[in-house]
Coordinates of C-alpha atoms in Angstrom, one line a residue:
M101 CA 133.7 168.2 85.6
S102 CA 136.7 166.3 84.2
E103 CA 136.9 163.4 81.8
R104 CA 138.4 161.3 84.6
L105 CA 135.4 162.0 86.8
L106 CA 133.0 160.9 84.0
Y107 CA 135.1 157.7 83.6
R108 CA 134.8 157.0 87.4
L109 CA 131.1 157.6 87.4
A110 CA 130.7 155.2 84.5
W111 CA 132.5 152.5 86.6
I112 CA 130.1 153.3 89.5
A113 CA 127.2 152.6 87.2
V114 CA 128.7 149.3 86.1
I115 CA 129.3 148.3 89.7
I116 CA 125.6 149.0 90.5
C117 CA 124.6 146.7 87.7
V118 CA 127.0 143.9 88.5
A119 CA 126.9 143.9 92.3
P120 CA 123.4 142.3 92.7
I121 CA 124.3 139.5 90.4
I122 CA 127.5 138.8 92.4
A123 CA 125.7 139.1 95.7
A124 CA 123.1 136.6 94.6
A125 CA 125.8 134.1 93.7
L126 CA 127.7 134.7 97.0
A127 CA 124.5 134.3 99.0
A128 CA 123.9 131.0 97.5
F129 CA 127.3 129.7 98.4
A130 CA 126.9 131.1 101.9
G131 CA 124.0 128.7 102.6
D132 CA 124.7 125.4 104.4
L133 CA 124.9 122.1 102.6
D134 CA 121.8 120.8 104.3
T135 CA 119.7 123.5 102.7
W136 CA 121.3 122.7 99.3
R137 CA 120.6 119.0 99.7
N138 CA 117.0 119.6 100.5
V139 CA 116.6 121.8 97.5
L140 CA 118.3 119.2 95.3
S141 CA 116.1 116.4 96.5
S142 CA 112.7 118.2 96.8
V143 CA 112.0 121.1 94.5
L144 CA 114.9 121.4 92.1
P145 CA 113.9 118.5 89.8
R146 CA 110.3 119.8 89.6
Y147 CA 111.4 123.4 88.9
T148 CA 114.0 122.3 86.3
Q149 CA 111.5 120.1 84.4
T150 CA 108.8 122.7 84.4
T151 CA 111.1 125.6 83.4
L152 CA 112.7 123.6 80.6
A153 CA 109.3 122.5 79.3
L154 CA 108.0 126.1 79.3
V155 CA 111.2 127.4 77.6
L156 CA 111.0 124.7 74.9
I157 CA 107.3 125.4 74.1
V158 CA 107.7 129.1 74.0
G159 CA 110.9 129.1 72.1
V160 CA 109.6 126.8 69.3
S161 CA 106.2 128.5 69.2
T162 CA 107.5 132.0 68.9
A163 CA 110.1 131.0 66.3
I164 CA 107.3 129.5 64.1
I165 CA 104.8 132.3 64.5
G166 CA 107.3 135.1 64.2
S167 CA 109.2 133.7 61.2
V168 CA 106.1 132.7 59.2
T169 CA 104.3 136.0 59.7
A170 CA 107.5 138.0 58.9
W171 CA 108.0 136.0 55.7
L172 CA 104.4 136.6 54.6
V173 CA 104.3 140.4 55.2
T174 CA 107.7 140.9 53.7
V175 CA 107.5 138.8 50.5
Y176 CA 103.8 138.9 49.5
R177 CA 100.9 141.2 49.0
F178 CA 97.5 140.1 50.2
P179 CA 94.4 141.8 51.7
G180 CA 95.3 143.9 54.8
V181 CA 99.1 143.4 54.6
R182 CA 99.9 147.1 55.2
V183 CA 97.9 147.1 58.4
L184 CA 99.0 143.7 59.6
E185 CA 102.6 144.4 59.0
I186 CA 102.3 147.1 61.7
A187 CA 99.7 145.4 63.9
L188 CA 101.8 142.2 64.4
A189 CA 104.0 144.2 66.8
L190 CA 101.1 145.4 69.0
P191 CA 101.1 142.4 71.5
L192 CA 104.5 143.7 72.8
A193 CA 102.4 146.3 74.7
F194 CA 101.0 143.6 77.0
P195 CA 102.7 142.1 80.0
A196 CA 102.1 138.4 79.9
Y197 CA 100.5 138.4 83.3
V198 CA 97.9 140.9 82.1
L199 CA 97.1 138.7 79.2
A200 CA 96.7 135.8 81.6
Y201 CA 94.1 137.8 83.6
A202 CA 92.0 138.5 80.5
Y203 CA 92.0 134.9 79.1
T204 CA 91.3 133.4 82.5
N205 CA 88.2 135.5 82.7
I206 CA 87.3 134.2 79.2
L207 CA 88.3 130.5 79.3
D208 CA 88.1 129.5 83.0
H209 CA 85.1 127.4 84.2
P210 CA 82.9 130.4 85.1
G211 CA 84.1 132.3 82.0
I212 CA 82.0 133.3 79.0
V213 CA 83.1 130.5 76.8
Q214 CA 82.4 127.5 79.1
S215 CA 79.2 129.2 80.4
T216 CA 77.9 129.6 76.9
L217 CA 78.8 125.9 76.1
R218 CA 76.9 124.7 79.1
D219 CA 73.9 126.8 78.4
V220 CA 73.7 125.9 74.7
M221 CA 74.5 122.2 75.1
G222 CA 72.7 121.6 78.4
W223 CA 75.8 120.1 79.9
G224 CA 76.6 119.9 83.6
P225 CA 80.0 120.8 85.1
R226 CA 81.3 117.2 84.7
D227 CA 79.7 116.4 81.3
Y228 CA 82.5 117.7 79.1
W229 CA 86.2 118.3 78.8
F230 CA 87.7 121.7 78.2
P231 CA 91.4 122.7 78.1
E232 CA 92.6 124.0 81.5
I233 CA 93.9 127.6 81.1
R234 CA 95.6 127.5 84.5
S235 CA 98.3 125.0 83.4
L236 CA 101.7 124.8 81.9
G237 CA 100.2 124.9 78.4
G238 CA 98.1 128.0 79.3
A239 CA 101.2 129.8 80.7
A240 CA 103.1 128.9 77.5
A241 CA 100.3 130.1 75.3
M242 CA 100.2 133.5 77.1
L243 CA 103.9 134.0 76.9
T244 CA 104.0 132.9 73.2
I245 CA 101.3 135.4 72.2
V246 CA 103.1 138.4 73.8
L247 CA 106.7 137.4 72.9
Y248 CA 106.5 136.2 69.3
P249 CA 107.0 139.9 68.1
Y250 CA 110.7 139.5 69.2
V251 CA 111.1 136.9 66.5
Y252 CA 108.8 138.7 64.0
L253 CA 110.7 142.0 64.2
L254 CA 114.2 140.4 63.8
A255 CA 113.1 138.0 61.1
R256 CA 111.3 140.7 59.2
A257 CA 114.4 142.8 59.2
S258 CA 116.5 139.8 58.1
F259 CA 114.1 138.9 55.2
R260 CA 114.1 142.5 54.0
Q261 CA 117.9 142.6 53.9
Q262 CA 118.2 139.4 51.8
S263 CA 119.0 139.7 48.1
A264 CA 116.5 138.2 45.7
N265 CA 119.2 136.4 43.8
A266 CA 119.5 133.3 45.8
F267 CA 115.7 132.8 46.2
L268 CA 115.2 133.3 42.4
V269 CA 118.0 130.9 41.5
A270 CA 116.2 128.2 43.6
R271 CA 113.0 129.0 41.8
T272 CA 114.7 128.6 38.4
L273 CA 116.0 125.2 39.5
G274 CA 112.5 124.0 39.9
R275 CA 111.9 124.6 43.6
S276 CA 108.4 125.6 44.7
P277 CA 108.0 128.8 46.6
I278 CA 107.6 126.9 49.9
R279 CA 110.7 124.7 49.2
A280 CA 112.7 127.8 48.2
F281 CA 111.7 129.4 51.4
Y282 CA 112.8 126.4 53.5
R283 CA 116.0 125.8 51.6
V284 CA 117.2 129.4 50.9
A285 CA 115.5 132.3 52.8
L286 CA 115.0 130.5 56.1
P287 CA 118.6 129.4 56.5
M288 CA 119.9 132.9 55.8
A289 CA 117.5 134.3 58.4
R290 CA 118.2 131.6 61.0
P291 CA 120.6 133.7 63.2
A292 CA 117.9 136.4 63.5
I293 CA 115.1 133.9 64.2
V294 CA 117.1 132.0 66.8
G295 CA 118.2 135.3 68.4
G296 CA 114.6 136.5 68.7
A297 CA 113.6 133.1 70.1
L298 CA 116.4 133.3 72.7
L299 CA 115.2 136.8 73.7
A300 CA 111.7 135.3 74.2
V301 CA 113.3 132.5 76.2
M302 CA 115.0 135.0 78.5
E303 CA 111.7 136.8 79.1
T304 CA 110.1 133.4 79.8
I305 CA 112.5 132.3 82.5
A306 CA 112.3 135.8 84.0
D307 CA 108.5 135.8 84.1
Y308 CA 106.8 135.5 87.5
G309 CA 103.3 137.0 87.2
T310 CA 102.0 134.6 84.6
V311 CA 103.3 131.3 86.1
A312 CA 102.4 132.4 89.6
F313 CA 98.8 133.2 88.6
F314 CA 98.5 129.9 86.8
N315 CA 100.2 128.0 89.7
V316 CA 103.0 126.7 87.5
Q317 CA 106.0 125.8 89.6
T318 CA 109.2 127.3 88.0
F319 CA 112.4 128.8 89.4
A320 CA 110.8 132.2 89.4
T321 CA 107.9 131.1 91.6
G322 CA 110.2 129.0 93.7
I323 CA 112.4 132.0 94.7
Y324 CA 109.4 134.0 95.8
Q325 CA 107.9 131.1 97.7
A326 CA 111.1 130.3 99.5
W327 CA 111.7 133.9 100.5
F328 CA 108.2 134.9 101.6
S329 CA 106.1 131.8 102.2
L330 CA 108.8 129.6 103.8
G331 CA 111.2 132.4 105.1
D332 CA 114.2 130.4 103.8
R333 CA 116.6 132.9 102.4
A334 CA 119.3 130.4 101.8
A335 CA 117.0 128.3 99.6
A336 CA 115.9 131.4 97.8
A337 CA 119.5 132.4 97.1
Q338 CA 120.4 128.9 95.9
L339 CA 117.4 128.8 93.5
S340 CA 118.4 132.2 92.3
L341 CA 121.9 130.9 91.5
C342 CA 120.3 128.0 89.4
L343 CA 118.2 130.5 87.5
L344 CA 121.1 132.9 87.1
S345 CA 123.2 130.2 85.6
F346 CA 120.5 129.2 83.1
A347 CA 119.8 132.9 82.2
L348 CA 123.5 133.6 81.6
L349 CA 123.8 130.5 79.4
V350 CA 120.8 131.7 77.3
A351 CA 122.3 135.2 77.2
G352 CA 125.6 133.9 75.9
L353 CA 123.8 132.0 73.1
E354 CA 121.8 135.1 72.2
R355 CA 124.9 137.2 72.0
A356 CA 126.6 134.6 69.7
Q357 CA 123.5 134.5 67.5
R358 CA 123.5 138.3 67.3
G359 CA 127.1 138.3 66.1
K360 CA 126.1 135.8 63.3
A361 CA 123.1 137.9 62.4
R362 CA 125.3 140.8 61.6
T363 CA 127.1 138.9 58.9
A364 CA 124.5 136.6 57.5
G365 CA 123.6 137.3 54.0
R366 CA 126.3 140.0 53.5
G367 CA 128.7 140.1 50.6
A368 CA 126.3 139.2 47.9
R369 CA 125.0 141.5 45.2
F370 CA 121.7 142.9 46.4
E371 CA 118.7 142.9 44.1
T372 CA 115.1 144.0 44.9
M373 CA 112.2 141.6 44.5
E374 CA 108.7 142.7 43.7
R375 CA 106.2 141.3 46.1
P376 CA 103.8 139.0 44.2
A377 CA 100.1 139.3 45.0
L378 CA 98.3 136.3 46.7
K379 CA 94.8 136.1 45.4
G380 CA 91.7 134.1 46.3
A381 CA 92.0 131.5 49.0
A382 CA 95.8 131.9 49.2
G383 CA 95.5 135.6 49.9
W384 CA 92.8 135.3 52.5
G385 CA 94.7 132.4 54.1
A386 CA 97.7 134.6 54.5
T387 CA 95.5 137.3 56.0
L388 CA 94.1 134.9 58.5
I389 CA 97.5 133.6 59.5
C390 CA 98.7 137.1 60.2
L391 CA 95.5 138.3 61.7
L392 CA 95.1 135.5 64.3
P393 CA 98.1 136.5 66.5
V394 CA 96.9 140.1 66.4
L395 CA 93.4 139.1 67.5
L396 CA 94.7 136.8 70.3
G397 CA 97.5 139.0 71.5
F398 CA 95.9 142.5 71.3
V399 CA 92.3 142.9 70.1
I400 CA 90.5 140.3 72.2
P401 CA 92.4 141.1 75.4
V402 CA 91.8 144.8 75.1
I403 CA 88.1 144.3 74.5
M404 CA 87.9 141.8 77.4
L405 CA 89.8 144.0 79.9
S406 CA 87.7 147.0 78.9
L407 CA 84.5 145.1 79.6
M408 CA 85.9 143.8 82.9
A409 CA 87.0 147.3 83.9
L410 CA 83.6 148.8 83.1
G411 CA 81.8 146.1 85.1
S412 CA 84.1 146.4 88.1
G413 CA 82.7 149.6 89.5
Q414 CA 86.2 151.0 89.9
N415 CA 87.0 154.6 89.2
L416 CA 90.4 155.2 87.7
F417 CA 90.4 158.8 89.1
Q418 CA 89.6 157.9 92.7
A419 CA 92.3 158.7 95.3
R420 CA 93.7 155.1 95.5
Y421 CA 94.4 154.7 91.8
V422 CA 95.7 158.3 91.5
T423 CA 98.2 157.4 94.3
L424 CA 99.1 154.1 92.5
M425 CA 99.8 155.9 89.3
Q426 CA 101.8 158.6 91.0
N427 CA 103.9 155.9 92.7
S428 CA 104.4 154.0 89.5
V429 CA 105.3 157.1 87.5
L430 CA 107.6 158.4 90.2
V431 CA 109.7 155.2 90.6
A432 CA 109.7 154.6 86.8
G433 CA 110.7 158.1 86.1
V434 CA 113.6 158.2 88.6
A435 CA 114.8 154.8 87.4
A436 CA 114.6 155.8 83.8
V437 CA 116.6 159.1 84.3
L438 CA 119.3 157.4 86.4
T439 CA 119.6 154.4 84.1
V440 CA 119.9 156.4 81.0
A441 CA 122.4 158.7 82.7
G442 CA 124.5 155.6 83.5
A443 CA 124.2 154.3 80.0
I444 CA 125.4 157.7 78.6
L445 CA 128.4 157.6 80.9
I446 CA 129.3 154.0 80.0
G447 CA 128.8 154.6 76.3
F448 CA 130.9 157.7 76.4
A449 CA 133.7 156.0 78.3
A450 CA 133.6 153.1 75.8
R451 CA 133.9 155.5 72.9
V452 CA 136.7 157.8 74.1
K453 CA 138.8 155.0 75.7
P454 CA 138.3 151.9 73.6
G455 CA 140.0 148.9 75.0
R456 CA 139.6 145.7 77.1
K457 CA 138.5 147.6 80.2
T458 CA 135.8 149.6 78.6
K459 CA 134.6 146.5 76.6
A460 CA 134.4 144.6 79.9
M461 CA 132.5 147.6 81.3
V462 CA 129.9 147.4 78.6
V463 CA 129.5 143.6 78.9
G464 CA 129.2 143.9 82.7
A465 CA 126.6 146.6 82.5
G466 CA 124.6 144.6 80.0
L467 CA 124.4 141.4 82.1
G468 CA 121.2 142.5 83.8
Y469 CA 119.0 142.1 80.8
A470 CA 119.5 138.3 81.1
V471 CA 119.0 138.2 84.8
P472 CA 115.4 137.8 86.1
G473 CA 114.2 140.6 88.4
G474 CA 113.7 138.1 91.3
V475 CA 117.4 137.2 91.2
I476 CA 118.4 140.8 91.3
A477 CA 116.0 141.5 94.1
V478 CA 117.4 138.6 96.2
G479 CA 121.0 139.8 95.4
L480 CA 120.2 143.2 96.7
L481 CA 118.0 142.5 99.6
M482 CA 120.2 140.0 101.5
P483 CA 123.3 142.2 101.9
M484 CA 121.2 145.4 102.3
A485 CA 119.1 143.9 105.0
A486 CA 122.2 142.7 106.9
L487 CA 123.6 146.3 106.6
D488 CA 120.3 147.8 107.8
N489 CA 120.3 145.4 110.8
A490 CA 123.9 146.2 111.6
V491 CA 123.4 150.0 111.5
D492 CA 120.2 149.7 113.6
H493 CA 122.1 147.6 116.2
V494 CA 125.0 150.1 116.5
M495 CA 122.6 153.1 116.7
E496 CA 120.4 151.3 119.3
T497 CA 123.4 150.1 121.4
Y498 CA 125.4 153.4 121.5
F499 CA 122.8 156.1 121.0
G500 CA 119.5 154.5 121.9
I501 CA 118.1 155.4 118.4
N502 CA 116.0 152.9 116.4
T503 CA 116.9 153.6 112.8
G504 CA 114.6 150.9 111.3
L505 CA 115.1 150.0 107.7
L506 CA 117.0 152.9 106.1
I507 CA 117.8 151.1 102.8
T508 CA 115.5 148.2 102.4
G509 CA 112.6 150.3 103.5
S510 CA 113.0 152.9 100.8
I511 CA 112.3 153.1 97.1
W512 CA 116.0 153.6 96.3
L513 CA 116.6 149.8 96.5
M514 CA 113.9 149.4 93.9
V515 CA 115.6 152.0 91.7
V516 CA 119.0 150.2 91.9
A517 CA 117.3 146.9 90.9
Y518 CA 115.7 148.6 87.9
M519 CA 119.0 150.1 86.9
A520 CA 120.7 146.7 87.0
R521 CA 117.8 145.1 85.2
F522 CA 117.3 147.6 82.3
M523 CA 120.7 149.1 81.8
A524 CA 121.2 147.0 78.7
A525 CA 118.1 148.3 77.1
A526 CA 119.3 151.9 77.7
L527 CA 122.8 151.1 76.4
N528 CA 121.4 149.5 73.2
A529 CA 119.2 152.5 72.4
Y530 CA 122.1 155.0 73.1
D531 CA 124.6 153.0 71.1
S532 CA 122.3 152.8 68.1
G533 CA 122.3 156.6 68.0
M534 CA 126.0 156.9 68.6
A535 CA 126.7 154.5 65.7
T536 CA 125.6 157.4 63.4
V537 CA 128.2 159.8 64.9
P538 CA 131.5 159.5 63.0
L539 CA 134.6 159.2 65.1
H540 CA 136.1 162.2 63.4
Y541 CA 133.5 164.4 65.0
D542 CA 135.3 163.7 68.3
A543 CA 138.7 164.8 66.8
I544 CA 137.2 167.9 65.4
G545 CA 135.6 168.8 68.7
R546 CA 138.8 168.3 70.6
S547 CA 140.8 170.4 68.1
L548 CA 138.3 173.2 68.8
G549 CA 139.0 173.0 72.5
Q550 CA 136.1 170.8 73.6
S551 CA 137.2 168.6 76.5
G552 CA 135.6 165.3 77.5
P553 CA 132.5 166.7 79.3
R554 CA 132.0 169.4 76.7
L555 CA 132.4 166.9 73.9
L556 CA 129.6 164.9 75.4
Q557 CA 127.4 167.9 76.1
R558 CA 127.9 169.9 72.9
I559 CA 128.5 167.2 70.3
H560 CA 127.3 163.7 71.3
L561 CA 124.0 164.5 73.2
P562 CA 122.6 166.9 70.6
V563 CA 123.1 164.4 67.8
V564 CA 121.7 161.4 69.7
R565 CA 118.9 163.3 71.4
N566 CA 116.2 161.1 69.9
S567 CA 118.0 157.9 70.9
V568 CA 118.3 159.2 74.5
L569 CA 114.5 160.0 74.5
T570 CA 113.9 156.5 73.2
A571 CA 116.0 155.0 75.9
L572 CA 114.2 156.9 78.6
L573 CA 110.9 155.7 77.2
I574 CA 111.9 152.1 77.0
V575 CA 113.3 152.0 80.6
F576 CA 110.3 153.9 81.9
V577 CA 107.8 151.5 80.4
D578 CA 109.8 148.3 81.4
T579 CA 110.0 149.6 84.9
M580 CA 106.2 150.2 85.0
K581 CA 105.6 146.5 84.0
E582 CA 108.4 144.9 86.1
L583 CA 106.7 142.6 88.7
P584 CA 109.0 140.2 90.5
A585 CA 111.6 142.7 91.7
T586 CA 108.9 145.1 92.6
L587 CA 107.0 142.5 94.7
I588 CA 110.1 141.6 96.6
L589 CA 111.6 145.1 97.2
H590 CA 108.7 147.5 97.4
P591 CA 108.2 149.2 100.9
F592 CA 105.0 148.2 102.8
N593 CA 103.4 151.6 102.3
F594 CA 104.4 152.0 98.6
Q595 CA 102.2 150.2 96.0
T596 CA 102.5 150.3 92.2
L597 CA 100.0 149.5 89.4
A598 CA 101.8 146.2 88.7
V599 CA 101.7 145.1 92.3
Q600 CA 98.1 146.1 92.7
A601 CA 97.0 144.2 89.5
H602 CA 98.9 141.1 90.7
R603 CA 97.4 141.2 94.2
L604 CA 93.8 141.7 93.0
A605 CA 94.2 138.8 90.4
S606 CA 95.7 136.6 93.2
D607 CA 92.6 137.2 95.2
E608 CA 90.5 136.2 92.1
R609 CA 89.2 139.8 91.8
L610 CA 89.9 139.8 88.1
S611 CA 87.4 142.6 87.2
E612 CA 89.1 144.9 89.6
A613 CA 92.5 143.8 88.4
A614 CA 91.5 144.9 84.8
V615 CA 91.7 148.6 85.8
P616 CA 95.4 148.8 86.7
S617 CA 96.1 146.3 84.0
L618 CA 94.6 148.5 81.3
V619 CA 96.7 151.4 82.5
L620 CA 99.9 149.3 82.2
V621 CA 98.9 148.3 78.7
G622 CA 98.3 152.0 77.9
F623 CA 101.8 152.9 79.0
G624 CA 103.2 149.8 77.1
L625 CA 101.5 151.0 73.9
I626 CA 103.6 154.2 73.7
P627 CA 106.9 152.6 72.6
V628 CA 105.1 150.0 70.5
L629 CA 103.3 152.8 68.6
I630 CA 106.6 154.5 68.0
L631 CA 108.0 151.2 66.7
C632 CA 104.9 150.7 64.5
R633 CA 105.4 154.2 63.1
S634 CA 108.9 153.4 62.1
I635 CA 107.7 150.1 60.6
G636 CA 105.2 152.0 58.5
R637 CA 107.8 154.4 57.2
D638 CA 110.1 151.5 56.5
G639 CA 107.4 149.7 54.5
Q640 CA 106.7 152.8 52.4
R641 CA 110.4 153.3 51.6
A642 CA 110.7 149.6 50.7
E643 CA 108.1 149.8 47.9
P644 CA 109.8 149.0 44.6
S645 CA 110.3 151.9 42.2
P646 CA 110.7 151.5 38.5
L647 CA 113.4 154.2 38.6
K648 CA 115.6 152.4 41.0
G649 CA 117.5 149.4 39.5
R650 CA 116.3 146.2 38.3
I651 CA 113.3 144.5 39.9
F652 CA 112.8 140.7 39.7
R653 CA 109.3 139.4 39.5
P654 CA 109.2 135.9 40.9
S655 CA 105.5 135.5 39.8
N656 CA 106.8 135.2 36.3
I657 CA 108.9 132.1 37.2
R658 CA 107.0 128.9 36.7

């Protein structure tokens, strides 16, 4: 295999990622103006208003929760901080729609909370008011609880990289700890916080399971309803274009913030700051603030789903669930291997042939992370369905053979959608490993007769083996949890755990939906536990040592 062949394969991987996005845009313009006018006058204002409201609530809420908890666990010592520093990342294991199933069972009218209130107070169904969980506010709460770790992880890293000098100067000038935080530490961490909030916003606009279950009308639900309920493919494509434009705008803002985050706070002399202890009410208050997101986002849902699963009478090892797990693992495994292989090819091409073309290659391959799965599915299904129909017509006319759905009726279209959706995640993991490989390694390898493919096989891959395994794991778990693309593209005889959980919950069979939901959470826990392990090691390395430089003690400043 030559280096030129690797380069061409890399471009094929990029085309696979970009083609669904271009196809979705072209399909929208292919629709007639009457359809577009109907969309503009009927559903577009409602979808726009609801989506923007959801984005605003989730963006602000995740920024507040993530930055406050990151500041507390980074700067102070209080009861349980070592455990909470790790546990605050655990809600990432939950898909938002699984959390919605658990809290609906708790907070809905027949749920344990309202039933207990009626029994204790003697109220009737209309004698009291209780917040409606199946609402815009309920969907925003579910998304906030599972997405705040994006902000928490980025803000925590930013706070840890800040020098103590600026903060302590503010304290010596008479600023209180809170005012010093708002005036000094928070502005320096702003790019990381905003970047994390924008990542949460992108996940919000891509979410389908939560908003559909709560009957919140957003662009994501509108695409699915137009396609399946109304059979209007043109309207679905035009709604996809609206959502695509919004998603790419948010992606551009996130990329700009990421660039600022790389430079924020650099250039100053770095000094370590000893973490002062919060005692009494202040310490327990900090514990409560950090504990509450963990309870709401992980502990309570796990307990509730476990109780629901035990009471459902479902056996995880019966033939149906074994088949569902086999299907989910099969498609996720194939998608993970092909996606990571494509990421390796693209990353290798960008390294050995740096320039505008390879830079465009990386940007194009990474567009999918900002594009909701429903948009990618629409972009794939419309041209592939037309191709299937054309092939079937030719074979039927000239050979009398009914070919059926060769492409759209297979799992390979799902795999292509997952590749386009999660290529960016694989690229980021691979690039993080390649950043540790000095460029002179390539020169040394070539001087020893290692050509392009051998350079990749014998030098790059052995060094970045752990990053490749991480990329495989991330794409595998993300594919397991992906719902909108799977709902649109899966063959009729091929069900996955995510689809099964969604359908059972849609039929209000929440106890039965808890079984596949718990399996999804279990798979989601794997990368989160690896992340938590690295956080724990990072926290141990960050402990101040009296043998390493000067340590400031802000508790001595009055």
